[in-house]
């Protein structure tokens, strides 16, 4: 029997799309192909599935690892592709039969030239499996294992059983672009992952206070962005020199308002960079009540410094354990855990205000001499890094 292993991909939520489904599919296929850069294979698109075929079998695990991270796919199965004939189907299906327990064969038949219908083929193949192993029994309603047989019009059939979950969500690039405020902590990479999962392309902005923060701290952020590219695709990372501004905050502003004002200036710069670079939203890793700068009042005062763009805070209702679990899953945990200081930890006030007052914040911020100039300078001297998905 001539047979080969192929990978069958099923897409997820875009199934619900109407007339514009094709646009989403186009992007999804583009992203799948991008994720498989460097691999030789054939891509086949049918009405509601895709197949990856003709790859070297030793690359199968690698291919699965890559495509399970492409947003927009729901699940995949490794299938056996054979030339359709009853004998070949019988021989192939034994490879999927369990050793014991219950099973069911489910057949879909697009090839109408066969003399049996789907039900009859399922019954024939189920009977054949039973004839080979008396420890098995058929359960049509709650089988322990379902074996699927898909008989296509083109003379080929696919047999598969187990499903592997993919990343779900929407294809990256179908929901515009967002500017992620990316620190070295646990939260912001997870926030970027969450928005990319809804189809946003991700750009990042990071503020550093060199020489108060080290090169290592910046490398940590570059490495985090690198991990994210497996899900988000390539990321443009804007690295902003924040030292002068932080020093000025330290010099001119009330100590307990320092973090509040720092946050306001961060989002102001982020919004300007976002608009310049055609991003439609800011994204942060804030989670309600996690720290003093993430109370409702603090968020109100920070948000006031953003003029037009929406600020997406996908972690706002998540608790730290859930966030850490996701960080583990997307492999950013080990990097975020490294001890390098963030610019927020430089000049840290002992008692940051928990319920800041907007008017006080505005007044304190206005004390900073030539702040507008410093902001302009920070934007003009921004360093832009292209973080590519390294496979
Ligand atoms: P994280 O774990 O993401 O660092 P956190 O719990 O440490 O978050 P904060 O430090 O208060 O919380 O930061 C809140 C959000 O502000 C971060 O999630 C991130 O989006 C943004 N942010 C903080 N520091 C920086 C920075 N140095 N550069 C860019 N964005 C930052
Ligand atoms: Mg932080």
Short mmCIF file of C-alpha atoms and ligand atoms in Angstrom, two decimals:
data_model
loop_
_atom_site.label_atom_id
_atom_site.label_comp_id
_atom_site.label_asym_id
_atom_site.label_seq_id
_atom_site.Cartn_x
_atom_site.Cartn_y
_atom_site.Cartn_z
CA UNK A 1 0.00 0.00 0.00
CA UNK A 2 1.29 3.40 -0.93
CA UNK A 3 0.71 5.82 1.92
CA UNK A 4 2.26 8.92 3.39
CA UNK A 5 1.88 10.98 6.49
CA UNK A 6 0.41 14.45 6.10
CA UNK A 7 -0.65 17.14 8.54
CA UNK A 8 -4.25 18.25 8.43
CA UNK A 9 -4.97 21.76 9.73
CA UNK A 10 -8.35 23.05 10.86
CA UNK A 11 -9.05 26.72 11.28
CA UNK A 12 -10.95 28.16 14.19
CA UNK A 13 -12.99 31.29 14.75
CA UNK A 14 -12.68 32.63 11.21
CA UNK A 15 -15.14 29.89 10.37
CA UNK A 16 -17.75 32.30 11.78
CA UNK A 17 -16.85 35.01 9.27
CA UNK A 18 -19.16 35.69 6.37
CA UNK A 19 -18.32 37.42 3.12
CA UNK A 20 -14.88 38.57 4.26
CA UNK A 21 -13.72 35.12 5.36
CA UNK A 22 -11.40 34.93 2.40
CA UNK A 23 -9.39 37.91 3.64
CA UNK A 24 -8.84 36.19 6.98
CA UNK A 25 -7.94 32.93 5.30
CA UNK A 26 -5.44 34.65 3.04
CA UNK A 27 -3.66 36.12 6.04
CA UNK A 28 -3.80 32.83 7.91
CA UNK A 29 -2.24 30.92 5.01
CA UNK A 30 0.43 33.61 4.67
CA UNK A 31 1.24 33.26 8.38
CA UNK A 32 1.34 29.46 8.24
CA UNK A 33 3.74 29.60 5.31
CA UNK A 34 5.89 32.18 7.08
CA UNK A 35 6.07 29.95 10.14
CA UNK A 36 7.40 27.15 7.93
CA UNK A 37 10.23 29.15 6.39
CA UNK A 38 13.12 26.82 5.57
CA UNK A 39 10.97 23.68 5.39
CA UNK A 40 10.15 21.96 2.09
CA UNK A 41 6.52 20.89 1.80
CA UNK A 42 3.41 21.13 -0.37
CA UNK A 43 0.47 23.17 0.88
CA UNK A 44 -3.00 22.07 -0.15
CA UNK A 45 -6.11 24.11 0.49
CA UNK A 46 -9.53 22.48 0.37
CA UNK A 47 -12.90 23.94 1.25
CA UNK A 48 -12.41 24.14 4.99
CA UNK A 49 -9.08 22.53 5.69
CA UNK A 50 -5.46 22.76 4.78
CA UNK A 51 -2.95 19.96 4.33
CA UNK A 52 0.80 20.05 4.67
CA UNK A 53 2.26 17.25 2.57
CA UNK A 54 5.52 16.01 1.06
CA UNK A 55 7.72 17.05 3.99
CA UNK A 56 10.60 15.02 5.36
CA UNK A 57 9.16 12.85 8.08
CA UNK A 58 11.97 13.71 10.48
CA UNK A 59 10.71 17.32 10.40
CA UNK A 60 7.18 16.42 11.44
CA UNK A 61 7.60 17.38 15.12
CA UNK A 62 9.22 20.68 14.18
CA UNK A 63 6.42 21.51 11.75
CA UNK A 64 3.81 20.69 14.39
CA UNK A 65 5.62 22.83 16.96
CA UNK A 66 5.63 25.80 14.59
CA UNK A 67 2.09 25.65 13.25
CA UNK A 68 0.51 25.08 16.66
CA UNK A 69 1.68 28.63 17.44
CA UNK A 70 0.00 30.24 14.43
CA UNK A 71 -3.08 32.14 15.61
CA UNK A 72 -6.23 31.30 13.67
CA UNK A 73 -5.76 27.53 13.64
CA UNK A 74 -7.97 25.46 15.89
CA UNK A 75 -6.37 22.03 15.79
CA UNK A 76 -4.37 19.64 13.67
CA UNK A 77 -4.07 15.91 13.14
CA UNK A 78 -1.42 13.76 11.63
CA UNK A 79 -3.22 11.82 8.91
CA UNK A 80 -2.36 8.97 6.60
CA UNK A 81 -2.99 9.71 2.92
CA UNK A 82 -3.67 6.75 0.67
CA UNK A 83 -5.00 6.09 -2.83
CA UNK A 84 -8.64 5.23 -2.31
CA UNK A 85 -9.59 1.55 -2.47
CA UNK A 86 -11.40 -0.63 0.04
CA UNK A 87 -8.33 -2.80 0.50
CA UNK A 88 -6.03 0.15 1.10
CA UNK A 89 -8.51 1.67 3.57
CA UNK A 90 -8.67 -1.59 5.52
CA UNK A 91 -4.92 -1.93 5.69
CA UNK A 92 -4.38 1.67 6.70
CA UNK A 93 -7.08 1.86 9.32
CA UNK A 94 -5.47 -0.85 11.42
CA UNK A 95 -2.67 1.62 12.20
CA UNK A 96 -5.20 3.80 14.03
CA UNK A 97 -7.02 1.05 15.91
CA UNK A 98 -6.53 1.11 19.68
CA UNK A 99 -5.32 -1.99 21.53
CA UNK A 100 -8.36 -2.22 23.72
CA UNK A 101 -11.50 -0.33 24.65
CA UNK A 102 -14.17 1.15 22.43
CA UNK A 103 -13.99 2.91 19.11
CA UNK A 104 -16.03 4.25 16.24
CA UNK A 105 -15.22 4.81 12.58
CA UNK A 106 -16.69 8.00 11.07
CA UNK A 107 -16.55 8.35 7.32
CA UNK A 108 -17.09 11.35 5.07
CA UNK A 109 -17.40 10.48 1.44
CA UNK A 110 -17.03 13.17 -1.21
CA UNK A 111 -16.15 10.56 -3.86
CA UNK A 112 -19.54 9.42 -5.09
CA UNK A 113 -18.14 6.84 -7.49
CA UNK A 114 -17.84 4.27 -4.69
CA UNK A 115 -20.61 1.70 -4.43
CA UNK A 116 -21.01 2.04 -0.64
CA UNK A 117 -22.26 5.10 1.24
CA UNK A 118 -20.51 6.63 4.27
CA UNK A 119 -22.38 4.53 6.81
CA UNK A 120 -21.67 1.32 4.95
CA UNK A 121 -17.97 2.15 4.65
CA UNK A 122 -17.76 2.92 8.40
CA UNK A 123 -19.47 -0.38 9.16
CA UNK A 124 -17.17 -2.28 6.83
CA UNK A 125 -14.00 -0.75 8.29
CA UNK A 126 -15.25 -1.09 11.88
CA UNK A 127 -16.06 -4.73 11.21
CA UNK A 128 -12.62 -5.28 9.78
CA UNK A 129 -10.94 -3.80 12.88
CA UNK A 130 -13.07 -6.03 15.12
CA UNK A 131 -12.16 -9.09 13.08
CA UNK A 132 -8.49 -8.41 13.83
CA UNK A 133 -8.79 -7.76 17.55
CA UNK A 134 -11.39 -9.39 19.73
CA UNK A 135 -10.59 -7.11 22.71
CA UNK A 136 -12.24 -4.16 21.00
CA UNK A 137 -15.85 -3.12 20.80
CA UNK A 138 -17.74 -0.45 18.92
CA UNK A 139 -19.48 2.41 20.74
CA UNK A 140 -21.20 4.77 18.34
CA UNK A 141 -22.12 7.32 21.01
CA UNK A 142 -19.24 7.63 23.48
CA UNK A 143 -16.24 5.91 21.88
CA UNK A 144 -12.88 6.11 23.62
CA UNK A 145 -11.35 6.59 20.21
CA UNK A 146 -12.81 7.98 17.03
CA UNK A 147 -11.17 7.13 13.74
CA UNK A 148 -12.02 9.49 10.91
CA UNK A 149 -11.96 8.55 7.26
CA UNK A 150 -12.21 11.34 4.72
CA UNK A 151 -12.67 10.10 1.17
CA UNK A 152 -11.99 12.96 -1.26
CA UNK A 153 -13.10 13.39 -4.87
CA UNK A 154 -9.54 13.31 -6.17
CA UNK A 155 -8.99 9.60 -5.62
CA UNK A 156 -7.23 9.98 -2.27
CA UNK A 157 -8.41 9.31 1.28
CA UNK A 158 -7.19 10.66 4.60
CA UNK A 159 -7.36 8.71 7.85
CA UNK A 160 -6.75 10.38 11.19
CA UNK A 161 -7.67 10.17 14.82
CA UNK A 162 -6.01 12.25 17.53
CA UNK A 163 -6.26 16.01 17.51
CA UNK A 164 -3.57 18.38 18.72
CA UNK A 165 -4.75 21.80 19.93
CA UNK A 166 -3.44 24.86 18.13
CA UNK A 167 -3.21 28.43 19.43
CA UNK A 168 -6.78 29.45 18.42
CA UNK A 169 -7.54 33.17 17.99
CA UNK A 170 -7.43 35.24 14.82
CA UNK A 171 -4.61 35.49 12.27
CA UNK A 172 -2.02 38.12 13.21
CA UNK A 173 -2.40 41.09 10.91
CA UNK A 174 -6.19 40.97 10.60
CA UNK A 175 -6.89 43.35 13.49
CA UNK A 176 -4.49 46.22 12.85
CA UNK A 177 -1.35 46.98 14.78
CA UNK A 178 -0.78 47.76 18.45
CA UNK A 179 2.11 49.38 20.33
CA UNK A 180 2.96 47.20 23.34
CA UNK A 181 4.68 48.81 26.31
CA UNK A 182 7.15 46.05 26.91
CA UNK A 183 9.07 45.86 30.18
CA UNK A 184 11.19 42.98 31.40
CA UNK A 185 8.49 41.70 33.75
CA UNK A 186 6.07 38.81 33.50
CA UNK A 187 3.03 40.76 32.48
CA UNK A 188 3.69 42.78 29.37
CA UNK A 189 4.88 39.86 27.16
CA UNK A 190 1.70 38.00 28.10
CA UNK A 191 -0.33 41.11 27.22
CA UNK A 192 1.30 41.20 23.78
CA UNK A 193 0.59 37.52 23.27
CA UNK A 194 -3.05 38.05 24.21
CA UNK A 195 -3.61 40.87 21.74
CA UNK A 196 -1.73 39.08 18.95
CA UNK A 197 -4.13 36.22 19.57
CA UNK A 198 -6.95 38.56 18.57
CA UNK A 199 -5.14 39.30 15.31
CA UNK A 200 -3.12 42.40 16.25
CA UNK A 201 0.31 42.85 14.80
CA UNK A 202 2.63 43.84 17.63
CA UNK A 203 5.19 46.62 17.82
CA UNK A 204 6.98 47.17 21.13
CA UNK A 205 8.29 50.17 23.01
CA UNK A 206 10.75 49.84 25.87
CA UNK A 207 12.08 52.57 28.15
CA UNK A 208 15.50 52.19 29.64
CA UNK A 209 17.49 54.32 32.06
CA UNK A 210 21.02 53.46 31.08
CA UNK A 211 23.44 53.68 32.95
CA UNK A 212 21.10 53.22 35.94
CA UNK A 213 19.83 50.10 34.18
CA UNK A 214 22.24 47.67 32.53
CA UNK A 215 22.74 46.39 29.01
CA UNK A 216 21.54 43.08 30.40
CA UNK A 217 18.19 44.60 31.28
CA UNK A 218 17.77 45.70 27.68
CA UNK A 219 18.92 42.36 26.31
CA UNK A 220 16.25 40.73 28.46
CA UNK A 221 13.56 42.74 26.67
CA UNK A 222 15.03 41.88 23.26
CA UNK A 223 14.97 38.20 24.24
CA UNK A 224 11.37 38.47 25.42
CA UNK A 225 10.37 40.07 22.13
CA UNK A 226 12.22 37.21 20.38
CA UNK A 227 10.10 34.64 22.21
CA UNK A 228 6.94 36.53 21.27
CA UNK A 229 7.79 36.45 17.56
CA UNK A 230 7.00 32.71 17.48
CA UNK A 231 3.37 33.72 17.97
CA UNK A 232 3.28 37.32 16.74
CA UNK A 233 5.65 37.24 13.78
CA UNK A 234 8.38 39.88 13.43
CA UNK A 235 8.30 42.74 15.92
CA UNK A 236 9.64 46.27 15.57
CA UNK A 237 11.01 47.29 18.95
CA UNK A 238 11.42 50.98 19.81
CA UNK A 239 13.98 51.53 22.54
CA UNK A 240 13.58 54.90 24.25
CA UNK A 241 16.27 56.60 26.36
CA UNK A 242 14.39 57.56 29.48
CA UNK A 243 17.26 58.54 31.77
CA UNK A 244 16.99 62.34 31.48
CA UNK A 245 13.24 62.31 31.92
CA UNK A 246 13.48 60.07 34.97
CA UNK A 247 16.14 62.25 36.49
CA UNK A 248 13.99 65.31 35.88
CA UNK A 249 10.96 63.64 37.50
CA UNK A 250 13.18 62.84 40.47
CA UNK A 251 14.42 66.40 40.65
CA UNK A 252 11.17 68.34 40.21
CA UNK A 253 8.24 66.21 41.37
CA UNK A 254 6.76 65.10 44.65
CA UNK A 255 8.23 61.76 45.59
CA UNK A 256 4.98 59.88 46.05
CA UNK A 257 3.81 60.97 42.56
CA UNK A 258 6.99 59.96 40.77
CA UNK A 259 5.70 56.65 39.40
CA UNK A 260 2.36 58.18 38.43
CA UNK A 261 4.12 60.89 36.43
CA UNK A 262 6.58 58.45 34.93
CA UNK A 263 3.65 56.35 33.67
CA UNK A 264 1.94 59.41 32.21
CA UNK A 265 5.06 60.33 30.27
CA UNK A 266 5.59 56.75 29.14
CA UNK A 267 2.13 56.55 27.60
CA UNK A 268 2.46 60.01 26.06
CA UNK A 269 5.66 58.97 24.27
CA UNK A 270 4.16 55.60 23.36
CA UNK A 271 1.12 57.24 21.80
CA UNK A 272 3.28 59.56 19.70
CA UNK A 273 5.41 56.65 18.48
CA UNK A 274 2.26 54.61 17.88
CA UNK A 275 0.65 57.25 15.72
CA UNK A 276 3.88 57.86 13.77
CA UNK A 277 4.07 54.13 13.09
CA UNK A 278 0.43 53.55 12.22
CA UNK A 279 -0.53 51.65 15.36
CA UNK A 280 -4.20 51.89 16.30
CA UNK A 281 -3.87 51.14 20.01
CA UNK A 282 -1.54 51.02 22.98
CA UNK A 283 -1.19 47.75 24.92
CA UNK A 284 0.00 47.41 28.52
CA UNK A 285 0.40 44.57 30.97
CA UNK A 286 -1.59 46.26 33.73
CA UNK A 287 -3.69 44.07 35.98
CA UNK A 288 -6.12 45.65 38.41
CA UNK A 289 -4.80 46.12 41.94
CA UNK A 290 -1.49 44.33 41.27
CA UNK A 291 0.60 47.31 42.43
CA UNK A 292 -0.02 50.94 43.50
CA UNK A 293 0.18 52.17 39.91
CA UNK A 294 -2.56 49.78 38.86
CA UNK A 295 -5.46 50.91 41.03
CA UNK A 296 -8.50 52.33 39.25
CA UNK A 297 -7.47 55.84 40.28
CA UNK A 298 -3.88 55.35 39.10
CA UNK A 299 -5.07 54.01 35.79
CA UNK A 300 -7.42 57.00 35.43
CA UNK A 301 -4.56 59.41 35.98
CA UNK A 302 -2.24 57.56 33.56
CA UNK A 303 -4.95 57.24 30.95
CA UNK A 304 -5.52 60.99 31.02
CA UNK A 305 -2.11 61.42 29.34
CA UNK A 306 -3.27 59.47 26.28
CA UNK A 307 -5.07 61.69 23.79
CA UNK A 308 -6.81 59.61 21.16
CA UNK A 309 -5.79 55.96 20.99
CA UNK A 310 -7.52 53.26 23.02
CA UNK A 311 -5.34 51.56 25.62
CA UNK A 312 -5.84 47.79 25.62
CA UNK A 313 -5.13 46.09 28.94
CA UNK A 314 -5.83 42.43 28.22
CA UNK A 315 -4.62 41.31 31.68
CA UNK A 316 -6.80 43.70 33.64
CA UNK A 317 -8.99 40.91 35.03
CA UNK A 318 -6.38 38.18 35.24
CA UNK A 319 -4.61 37.25 38.45
CA UNK A 320 -0.88 36.76 38.78
CA UNK A 321 -1.05 32.95 38.73
CA UNK A 322 -2.98 32.91 35.48
CA UNK A 323 -0.50 35.36 33.99
CA UNK A 324 2.45 33.23 35.15
CA UNK A 325 0.84 30.11 33.68
CA UNK A 326 0.56 31.80 30.31
CA UNK A 327 4.15 33.09 30.60
CA UNK A 328 5.21 29.49 31.17
CA UNK A 329 3.22 28.31 28.16
CA UNK A 330 4.67 30.90 25.80
CA UNK A 331 8.16 30.36 27.21
CA UNK A 332 8.77 33.91 28.46
CA UNK A 333 8.72 32.90 32.14
CA UNK A 334 12.39 31.97 32.47
CA UNK A 335 13.53 35.24 30.90
CA UNK A 336 11.13 37.45 32.86
CA UNK A 337 12.35 35.77 36.00
CA UNK A 338 15.92 37.04 35.52
CA UNK A 339 16.78 39.64 38.13
CA UNK A 340 17.88 42.62 36.04
CA UNK A 341 16.43 45.91 37.20
CA UNK A 342 13.78 47.76 35.21
CA UNK A 343 13.69 51.53 34.89
CA UNK A 344 10.70 51.53 37.25
CA UNK A 345 12.91 50.26 40.04
CA UNK A 346 15.36 53.15 39.68
CA UNK A 347 14.45 56.10 41.94
CA UNK A 348 11.63 54.06 43.42
CA UNK A 349 9.67 56.07 45.99
CA UNK A 350 9.16 54.42 49.37
CA UNK A 351 5.44 55.14 49.45
CA UNK A 352 3.93 55.60 46.00
CA UNK A 353 0.48 57.18 46.04
CA UNK A 354 -2.29 54.60 45.73
CA UNK A 355 -5.11 57.01 44.97
CA UNK A 356 -3.45 59.77 42.97
CA UNK A 357 -5.35 62.97 42.25
CA UNK A 358 -5.39 63.98 38.59
CA UNK A 359 -5.01 67.69 39.24
CA UNK A 360 -2.06 67.17 41.56
CA UNK A 361 -0.40 64.89 39.00
CA UNK A 362 -0.86 67.47 36.24
CA UNK A 363 0.50 70.24 38.51
CA UNK A 364 3.51 68.18 39.59
CA UNK A 365 4.27 67.15 36.03
CA UNK A 366 4.15 70.82 34.95
CA UNK A 367 7.05 71.57 37.29
CA UNK A 368 9.44 69.63 35.06
CA UNK A 369 11.46 72.15 33.08
CA UNK A 370 11.34 71.75 29.28
CA UNK A 371 9.55 68.42 29.45
CA UNK A 372 8.16 68.80 25.93
CA UNK A 373 11.67 69.21 24.61
CA UNK A 374 12.88 66.15 26.48
CA UNK A 375 9.99 64.11 25.11
CA UNK A 376 10.81 65.29 21.62
CA UNK A 377 14.46 64.40 22.16
CA UNK A 378 13.52 60.94 23.45
CA UNK A 379 11.42 60.33 20.33
CA UNK A 380 14.09 61.68 17.98
CA UNK A 381 16.78 59.46 19.46
CA UNK A 382 14.71 56.29 19.63
CA UNK A 383 16.55 53.17 18.56
CA UNK A 384 14.56 50.85 16.31
CA UNK A 385 15.32 47.14 16.38
CA UNK A 386 13.85 44.56 14.01
CA UNK A 387 13.21 41.45 16.04
CA UNK A 388 12.83 38.57 13.61
CA UNK A 389 11.32 35.21 14.29
CA UNK A 390 14.34 32.94 14.42
CA UNK A 391 13.41 29.42 13.56
P1 LIG B 1 5.49 43.87 33.98
O1 LIG B 1 5.54 42.55 34.64
O2 LIG B 1 4.91 43.83 32.60
O3 LIG B 1 6.79 44.62 34.08
P2 LIG B 1 4.60 45.04 36.33
O4 LIG B 1 3.75 44.20 37.13
O5 LIG B 1 6.05 45.13 36.69
O6 LIG B 1 4.46 44.67 34.81
P3 LIG B 1 4.49 47.84 36.19
O7 LIG B 1 5.96 47.82 36.28
O8 LIG B 1 3.70 48.72 37.05
O9 LIG B 1 3.90 46.42 36.36
O10 LIG B 1 4.14 48.18 34.72
C1 LIG B 1 2.86 48.20 34.19
C2 LIG B 1 2.95 48.22 32.70
O11 LIG B 1 3.66 49.36 32.25
C3 LIG B 1 3.77 47.04 32.17
O12 LIG B 1 3.00 45.89 32.05
C4 LIG B 1 4.22 47.57 30.85
O13 LIG B 1 3.20 47.48 29.89
C5 LIG B 1 4.48 49.05 31.15
N1 LIG B 1 5.91 49.27 31.50
C6 LIG B 1 6.48 49.28 32.73
N2 LIG B 1 7.80 49.50 32.66
C7 LIG B 1 8.10 49.63 31.35
C8 LIG B 1 9.30 49.87 30.61
N3 LIG B 1 10.47 50.01 31.19
N4 LIG B 1 9.21 49.94 29.26
C9 LIG B 1 8.03 49.78 28.63
N5 LIG B 1 6.88 49.56 29.27
C10 LIG B 1 6.89 49.49 30.62
MG1 LIG B 2 7.57 46.05 35.44
#
